PDB file of C-alpha atoms in Angstrom:
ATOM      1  CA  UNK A 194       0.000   0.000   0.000  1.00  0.00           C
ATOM      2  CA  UNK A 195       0.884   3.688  -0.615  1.00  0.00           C
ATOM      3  CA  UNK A 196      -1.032   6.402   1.577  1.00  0.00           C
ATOM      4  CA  UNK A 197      -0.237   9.790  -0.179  1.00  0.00           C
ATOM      5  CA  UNK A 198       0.472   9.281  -3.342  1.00  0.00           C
ATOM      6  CA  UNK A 199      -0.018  11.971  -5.763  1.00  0.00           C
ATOM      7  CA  UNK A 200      -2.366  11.738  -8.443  1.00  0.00           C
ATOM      8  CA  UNK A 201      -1.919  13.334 -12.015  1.00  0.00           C
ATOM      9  CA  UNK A 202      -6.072  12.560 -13.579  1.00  0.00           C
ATOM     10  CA  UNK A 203      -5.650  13.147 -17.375  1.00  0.00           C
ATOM     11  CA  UNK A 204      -7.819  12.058 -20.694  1.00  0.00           C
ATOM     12  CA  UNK A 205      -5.224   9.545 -21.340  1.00  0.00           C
ATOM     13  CA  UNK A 206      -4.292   6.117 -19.961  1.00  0.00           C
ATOM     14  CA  UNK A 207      -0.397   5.068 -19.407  1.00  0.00           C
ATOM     15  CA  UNK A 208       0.303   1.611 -19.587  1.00  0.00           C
ATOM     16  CA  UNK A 209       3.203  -0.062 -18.085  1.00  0.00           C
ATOM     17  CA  UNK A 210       6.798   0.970 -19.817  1.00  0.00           C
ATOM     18  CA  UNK A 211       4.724   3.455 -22.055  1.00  0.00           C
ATOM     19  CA  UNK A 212       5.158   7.232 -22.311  1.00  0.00           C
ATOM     20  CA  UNK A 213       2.826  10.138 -22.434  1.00  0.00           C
ATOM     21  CA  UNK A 214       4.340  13.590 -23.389  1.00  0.00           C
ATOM     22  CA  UNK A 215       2.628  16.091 -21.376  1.00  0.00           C
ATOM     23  CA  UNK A 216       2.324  19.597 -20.526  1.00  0.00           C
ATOM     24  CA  UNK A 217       2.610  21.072 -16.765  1.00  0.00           C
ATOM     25  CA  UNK A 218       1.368  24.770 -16.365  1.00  0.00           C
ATOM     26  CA  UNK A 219      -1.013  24.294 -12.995  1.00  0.00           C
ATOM     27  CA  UNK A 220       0.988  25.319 -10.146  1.00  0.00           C
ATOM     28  CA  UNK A 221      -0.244  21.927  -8.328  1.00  0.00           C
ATOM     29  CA  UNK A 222       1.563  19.661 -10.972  1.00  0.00           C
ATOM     30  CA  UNK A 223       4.607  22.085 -11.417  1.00  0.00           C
ATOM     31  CA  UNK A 224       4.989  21.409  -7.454  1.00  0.00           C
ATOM     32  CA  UNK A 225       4.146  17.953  -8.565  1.00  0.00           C
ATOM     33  CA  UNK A 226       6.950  17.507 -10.777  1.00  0.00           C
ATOM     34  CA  UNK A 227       9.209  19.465  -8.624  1.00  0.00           C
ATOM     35  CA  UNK A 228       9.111  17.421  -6.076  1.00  0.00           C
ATOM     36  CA  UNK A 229       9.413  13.845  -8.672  1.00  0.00           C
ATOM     37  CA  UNK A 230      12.382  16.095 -10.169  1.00  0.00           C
ATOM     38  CA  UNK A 231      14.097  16.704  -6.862  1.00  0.00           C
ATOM     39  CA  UNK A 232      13.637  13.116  -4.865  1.00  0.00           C
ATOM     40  CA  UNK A 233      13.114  11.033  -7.806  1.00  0.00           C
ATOM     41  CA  UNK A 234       9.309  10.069  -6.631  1.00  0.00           C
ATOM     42  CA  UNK A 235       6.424   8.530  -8.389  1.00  0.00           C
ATOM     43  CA  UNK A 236       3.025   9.747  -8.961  1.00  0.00           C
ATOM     44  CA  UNK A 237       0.139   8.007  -9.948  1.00  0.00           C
ATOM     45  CA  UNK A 238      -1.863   8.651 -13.567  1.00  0.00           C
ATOM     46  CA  UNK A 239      -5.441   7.799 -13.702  1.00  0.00           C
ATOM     47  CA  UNK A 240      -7.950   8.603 -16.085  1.00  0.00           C
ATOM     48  CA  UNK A 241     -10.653  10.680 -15.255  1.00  0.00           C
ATOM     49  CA  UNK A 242     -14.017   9.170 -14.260  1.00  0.00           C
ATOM     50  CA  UNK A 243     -15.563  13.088 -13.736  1.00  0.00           C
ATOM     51  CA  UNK A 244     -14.227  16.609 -14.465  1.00  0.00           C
ATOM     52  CA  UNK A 245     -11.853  18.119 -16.631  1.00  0.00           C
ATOM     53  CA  UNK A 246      -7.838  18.411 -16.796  1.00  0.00           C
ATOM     54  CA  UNK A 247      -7.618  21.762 -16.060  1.00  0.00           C
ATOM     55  CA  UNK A 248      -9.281  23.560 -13.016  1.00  0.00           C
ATOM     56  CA  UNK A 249     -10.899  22.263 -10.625  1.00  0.00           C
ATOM     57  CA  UNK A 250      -9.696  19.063  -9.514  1.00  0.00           C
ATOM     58  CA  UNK A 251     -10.934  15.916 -11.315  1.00  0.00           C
ATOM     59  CA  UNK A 252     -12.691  12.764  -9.907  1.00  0.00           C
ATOM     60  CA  UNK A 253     -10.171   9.937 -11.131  1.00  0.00           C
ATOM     61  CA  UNK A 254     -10.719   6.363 -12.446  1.00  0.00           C
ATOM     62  CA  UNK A 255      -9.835   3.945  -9.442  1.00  0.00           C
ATOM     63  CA  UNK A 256      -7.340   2.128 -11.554  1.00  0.00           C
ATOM     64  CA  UNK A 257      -4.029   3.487 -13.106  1.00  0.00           C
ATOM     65  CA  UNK A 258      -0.536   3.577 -13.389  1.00  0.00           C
ATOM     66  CA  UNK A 259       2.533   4.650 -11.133  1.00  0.00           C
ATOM     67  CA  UNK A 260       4.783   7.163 -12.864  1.00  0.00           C
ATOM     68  CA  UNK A 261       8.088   9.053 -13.181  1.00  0.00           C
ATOM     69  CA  UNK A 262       9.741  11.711 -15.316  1.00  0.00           C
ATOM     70  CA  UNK A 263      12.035  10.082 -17.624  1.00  0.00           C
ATOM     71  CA  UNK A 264      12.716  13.873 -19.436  1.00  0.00           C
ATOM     72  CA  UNK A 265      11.683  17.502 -18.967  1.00  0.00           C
ATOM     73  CA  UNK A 266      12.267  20.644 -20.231  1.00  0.00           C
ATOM     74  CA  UNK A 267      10.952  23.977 -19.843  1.00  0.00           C
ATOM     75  CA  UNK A 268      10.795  25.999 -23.012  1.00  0.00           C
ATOM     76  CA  UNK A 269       8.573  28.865 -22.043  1.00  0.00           C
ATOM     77  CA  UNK A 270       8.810  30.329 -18.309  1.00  0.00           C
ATOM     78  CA  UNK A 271       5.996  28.581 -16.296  1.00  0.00           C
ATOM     79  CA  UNK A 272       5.693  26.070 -18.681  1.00  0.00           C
ATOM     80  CA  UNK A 273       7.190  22.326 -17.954  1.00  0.00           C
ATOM     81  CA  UNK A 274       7.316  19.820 -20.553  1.00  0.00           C
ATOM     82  CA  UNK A 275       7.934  16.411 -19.014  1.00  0.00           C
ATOM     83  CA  UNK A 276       7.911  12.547 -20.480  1.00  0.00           C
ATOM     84  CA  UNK A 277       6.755  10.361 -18.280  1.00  0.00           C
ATOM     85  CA  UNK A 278       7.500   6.476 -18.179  1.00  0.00           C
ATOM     86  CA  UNK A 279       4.940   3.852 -16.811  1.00  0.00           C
ATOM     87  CA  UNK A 280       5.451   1.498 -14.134  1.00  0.00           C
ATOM     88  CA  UNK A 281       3.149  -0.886 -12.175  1.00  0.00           C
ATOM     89  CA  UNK A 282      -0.558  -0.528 -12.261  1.00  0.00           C
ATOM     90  CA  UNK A 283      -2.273   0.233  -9.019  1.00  0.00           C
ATOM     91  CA  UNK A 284      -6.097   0.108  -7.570  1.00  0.00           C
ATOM     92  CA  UNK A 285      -7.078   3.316  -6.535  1.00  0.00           C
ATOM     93  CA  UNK A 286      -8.569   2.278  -2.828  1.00  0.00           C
ATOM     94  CA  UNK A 287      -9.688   6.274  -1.853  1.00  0.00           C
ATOM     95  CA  UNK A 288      -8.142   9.564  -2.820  1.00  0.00           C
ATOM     96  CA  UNK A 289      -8.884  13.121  -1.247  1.00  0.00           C
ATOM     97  CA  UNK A 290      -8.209  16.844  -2.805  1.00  0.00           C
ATOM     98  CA  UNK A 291      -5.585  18.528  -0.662  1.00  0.00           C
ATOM     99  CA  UNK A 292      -5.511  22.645  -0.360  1.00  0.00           C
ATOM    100  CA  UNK A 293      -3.650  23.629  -3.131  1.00  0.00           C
ATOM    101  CA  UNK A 294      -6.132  21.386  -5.172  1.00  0.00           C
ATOM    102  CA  UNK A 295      -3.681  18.116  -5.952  1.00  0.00           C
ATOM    103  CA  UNK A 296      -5.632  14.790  -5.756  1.00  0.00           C
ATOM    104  CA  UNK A 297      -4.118  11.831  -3.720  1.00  0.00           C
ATOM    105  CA  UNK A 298      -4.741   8.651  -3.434  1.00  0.00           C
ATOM    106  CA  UNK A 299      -4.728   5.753  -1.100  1.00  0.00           C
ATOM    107  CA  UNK A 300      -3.425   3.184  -3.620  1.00  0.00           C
ATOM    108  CA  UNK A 301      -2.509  -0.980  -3.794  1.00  0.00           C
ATOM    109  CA  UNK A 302       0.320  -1.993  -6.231  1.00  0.00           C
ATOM    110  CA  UNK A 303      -0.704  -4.410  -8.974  1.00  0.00           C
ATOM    111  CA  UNK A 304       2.034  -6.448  -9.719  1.00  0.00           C
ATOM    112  CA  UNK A 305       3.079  -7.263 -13.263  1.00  0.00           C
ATOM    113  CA  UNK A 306       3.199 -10.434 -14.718  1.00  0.00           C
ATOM    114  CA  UNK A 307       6.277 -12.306 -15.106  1.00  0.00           C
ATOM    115  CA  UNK A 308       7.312 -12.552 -19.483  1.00  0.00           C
ATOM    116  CA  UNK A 309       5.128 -15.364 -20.670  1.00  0.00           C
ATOM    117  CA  UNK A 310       6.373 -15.818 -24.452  1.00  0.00           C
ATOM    118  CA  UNK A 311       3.584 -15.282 -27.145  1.00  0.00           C
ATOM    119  CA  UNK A 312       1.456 -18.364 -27.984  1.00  0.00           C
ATOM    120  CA  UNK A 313       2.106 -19.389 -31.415  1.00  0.00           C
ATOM    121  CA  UNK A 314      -1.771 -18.460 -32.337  1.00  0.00           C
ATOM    122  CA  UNK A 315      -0.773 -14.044 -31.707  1.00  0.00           C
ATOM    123  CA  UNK A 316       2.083 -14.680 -33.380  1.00  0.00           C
ATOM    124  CA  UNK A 317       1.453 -12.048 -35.931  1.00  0.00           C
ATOM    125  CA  UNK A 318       0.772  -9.663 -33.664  1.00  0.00           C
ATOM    126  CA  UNK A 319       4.504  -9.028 -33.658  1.00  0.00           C
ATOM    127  CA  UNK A 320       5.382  -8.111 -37.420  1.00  0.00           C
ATOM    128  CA  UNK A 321       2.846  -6.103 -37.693  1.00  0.00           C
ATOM    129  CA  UNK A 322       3.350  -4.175 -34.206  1.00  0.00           C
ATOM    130  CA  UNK A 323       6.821  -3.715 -35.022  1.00  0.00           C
ATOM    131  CA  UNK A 324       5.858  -1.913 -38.223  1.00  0.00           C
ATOM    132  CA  UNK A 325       3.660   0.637 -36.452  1.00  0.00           C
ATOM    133  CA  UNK A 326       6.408   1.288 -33.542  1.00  0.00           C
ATOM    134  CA  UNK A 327       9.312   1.947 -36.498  1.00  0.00           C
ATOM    135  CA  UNK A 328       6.520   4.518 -37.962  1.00  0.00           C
ATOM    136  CA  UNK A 329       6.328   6.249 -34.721  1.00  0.00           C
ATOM    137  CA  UNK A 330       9.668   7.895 -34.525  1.00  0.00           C
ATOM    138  CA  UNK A 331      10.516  10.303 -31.887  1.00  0.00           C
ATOM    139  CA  UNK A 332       7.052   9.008 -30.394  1.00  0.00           C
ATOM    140  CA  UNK A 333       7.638   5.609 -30.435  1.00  0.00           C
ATOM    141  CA  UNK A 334       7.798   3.433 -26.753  1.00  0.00           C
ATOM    142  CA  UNK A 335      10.971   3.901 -24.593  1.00  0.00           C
ATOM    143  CA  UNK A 336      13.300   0.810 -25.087  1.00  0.00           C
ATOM    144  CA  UNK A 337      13.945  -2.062 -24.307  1.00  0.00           C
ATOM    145  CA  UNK A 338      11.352  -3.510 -26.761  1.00  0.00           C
ATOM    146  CA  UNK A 339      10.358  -7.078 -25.751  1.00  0.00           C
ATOM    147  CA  UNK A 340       8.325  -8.377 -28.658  1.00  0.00           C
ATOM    148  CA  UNK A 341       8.736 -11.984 -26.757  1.00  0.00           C
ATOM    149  CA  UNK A 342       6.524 -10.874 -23.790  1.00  0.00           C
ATOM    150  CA  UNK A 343       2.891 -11.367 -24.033  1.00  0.00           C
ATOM    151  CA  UNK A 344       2.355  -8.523 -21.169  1.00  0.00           C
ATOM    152  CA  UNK A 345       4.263  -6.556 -22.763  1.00  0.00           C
ATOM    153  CA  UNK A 346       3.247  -6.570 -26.259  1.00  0.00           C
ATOM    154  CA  UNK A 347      -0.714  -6.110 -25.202  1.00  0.00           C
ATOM    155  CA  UNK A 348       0.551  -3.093 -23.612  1.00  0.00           C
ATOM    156  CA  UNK A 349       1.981  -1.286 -26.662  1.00  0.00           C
ATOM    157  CA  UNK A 350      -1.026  -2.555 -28.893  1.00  0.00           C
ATOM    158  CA  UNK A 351      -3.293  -1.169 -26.357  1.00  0.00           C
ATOM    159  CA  UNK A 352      -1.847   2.161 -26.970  1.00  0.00           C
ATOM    160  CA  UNK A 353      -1.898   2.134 -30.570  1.00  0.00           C
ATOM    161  CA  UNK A 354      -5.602   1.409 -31.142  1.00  0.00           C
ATOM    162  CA  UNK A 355      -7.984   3.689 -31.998  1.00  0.00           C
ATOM    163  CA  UNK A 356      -9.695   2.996 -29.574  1.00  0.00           C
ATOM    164  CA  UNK A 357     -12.049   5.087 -27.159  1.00  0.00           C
ATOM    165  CA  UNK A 358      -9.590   5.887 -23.498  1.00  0.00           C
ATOM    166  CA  UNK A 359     -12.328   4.040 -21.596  1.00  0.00           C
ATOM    167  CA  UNK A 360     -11.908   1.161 -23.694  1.00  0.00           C
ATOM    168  CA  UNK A 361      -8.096   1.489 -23.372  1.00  0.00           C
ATOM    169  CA  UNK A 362      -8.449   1.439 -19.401  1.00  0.00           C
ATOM    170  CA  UNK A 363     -10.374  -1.350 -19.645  1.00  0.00           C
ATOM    171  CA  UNK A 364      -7.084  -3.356 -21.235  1.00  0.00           C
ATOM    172  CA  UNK A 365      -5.002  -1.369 -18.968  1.00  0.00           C
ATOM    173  CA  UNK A 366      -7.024  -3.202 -16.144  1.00  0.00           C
ATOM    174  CA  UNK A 367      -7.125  -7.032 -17.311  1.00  0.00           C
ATOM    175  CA  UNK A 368      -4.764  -8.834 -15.100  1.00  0.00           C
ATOM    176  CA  UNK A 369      -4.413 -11.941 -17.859  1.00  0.00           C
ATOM    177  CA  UNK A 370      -1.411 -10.860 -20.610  1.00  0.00           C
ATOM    178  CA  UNK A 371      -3.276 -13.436 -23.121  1.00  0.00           C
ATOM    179  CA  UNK A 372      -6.941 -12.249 -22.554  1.00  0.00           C
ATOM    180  CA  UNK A 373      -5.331  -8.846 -23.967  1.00  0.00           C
ATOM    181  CA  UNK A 374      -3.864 -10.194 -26.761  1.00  0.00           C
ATOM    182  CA  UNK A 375      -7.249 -11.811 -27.740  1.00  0.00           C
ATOM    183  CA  UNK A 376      -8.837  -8.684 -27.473  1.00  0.00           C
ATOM    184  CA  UNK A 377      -6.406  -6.922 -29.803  1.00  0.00           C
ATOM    185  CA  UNK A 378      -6.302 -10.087 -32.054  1.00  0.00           C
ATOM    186  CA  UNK A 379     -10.447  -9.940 -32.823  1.00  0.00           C
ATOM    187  CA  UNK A 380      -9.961  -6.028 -32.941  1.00  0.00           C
ATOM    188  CA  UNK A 381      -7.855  -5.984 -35.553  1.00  0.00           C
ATOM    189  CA  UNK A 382      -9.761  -9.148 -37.271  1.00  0.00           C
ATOM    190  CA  UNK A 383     -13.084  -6.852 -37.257  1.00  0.00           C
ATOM    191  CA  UNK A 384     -11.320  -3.632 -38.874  1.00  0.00           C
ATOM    192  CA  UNK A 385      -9.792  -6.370 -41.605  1.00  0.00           C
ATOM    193  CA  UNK A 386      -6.039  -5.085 -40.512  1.00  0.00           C
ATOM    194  CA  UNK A 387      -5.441  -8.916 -39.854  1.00  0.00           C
ATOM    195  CA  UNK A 388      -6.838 -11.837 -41.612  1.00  0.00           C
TER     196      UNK A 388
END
């Protein structure tokens, strides 16, 4: 369990060893990042169940994903551009607004899986997710790339599909690495990508 640990609620879903690129101008997340800057913390990234990114603080999902700030820079005064890097999944057990309007949150650590190698029948899940990450240049996912791991390779697929971000927490929140792969598999069936 974590008691206190700060929550960044955003329109987006982080997966595990994925990256968002994101935008800090809220004094609360500039403190945020600050303070992940200075002692090398995590913070947690949920999406949000109720509310909006900026102003007033948002209700989150109670599932996401522990972070940290892999690179930052801050191009205009006031302004902090950070990437952040995905860890372990957590359930979100409570979470409270604190003064200056940051949510936190009462979260358990999901662990990840250990690799599982990818059953012959998703094995073309890998050619063709290898194509899409060497099209993604500067954006693609932060190495090492582990095409052999099941987890793994749901994860990045989950990313890339256009998808709604409810549907994308949902695959965030599966706990079975082949049960993901399925789900991408019969996605990607039904829009004829794969046949």
């Amino acid at each position: 369990m974590i008691d206190d640990l700060p929550l960044l609620p955003l329109d987006a879903v982080l997966f595990p060893e994925g990256a968002l690129d994101l935008r800090l101008f809220e004094p609360r997340y500039l403190d945020m990042a600050k303070e992940a800057l200075r002692d090398g913390s995590l913070f947690g990234i949920c999406l949000i169940a109720r509310g909006h990114e900026v102003g007033a603080p948002a209700t989150p999902q109670p599932f996401g994903t522990l972070a940290h700030i892999a690179h930052w820079d801050m191009v205009d005064l006031g302004i902090l551009e950070v990437r952040v890097v995905g860890g372990e999944r957590f359930r979100l057990l409570s979470h409270r607004v604190g003064g200056n309007g940051l949510v936190s949150g009462r979260i358990e650590p999901v662990a990840t899986p250990p690799v599982q190698p990818i059953p012959g029948e998703y094995a073309r899940l890998v050619p063709l997710l290898r194509a899409v990450i060497d099209d993604m240049g500067e954006k693609a996912p932060p190495q090492p790339h582990r095409f052999f791991d099941a987890f793994w390779l749901g994860c990045r697929w989950s990313e890339v599909l256009p998808i709604p971000t409810l549907a994308r927490l949902k695959l965030l929140e599966l706990d079975d690495a082949l049960v993901r792969l399925e789900v991408v598999q019969r996605f990607l069936e039904d829009k004829g990508v794969l046949r």
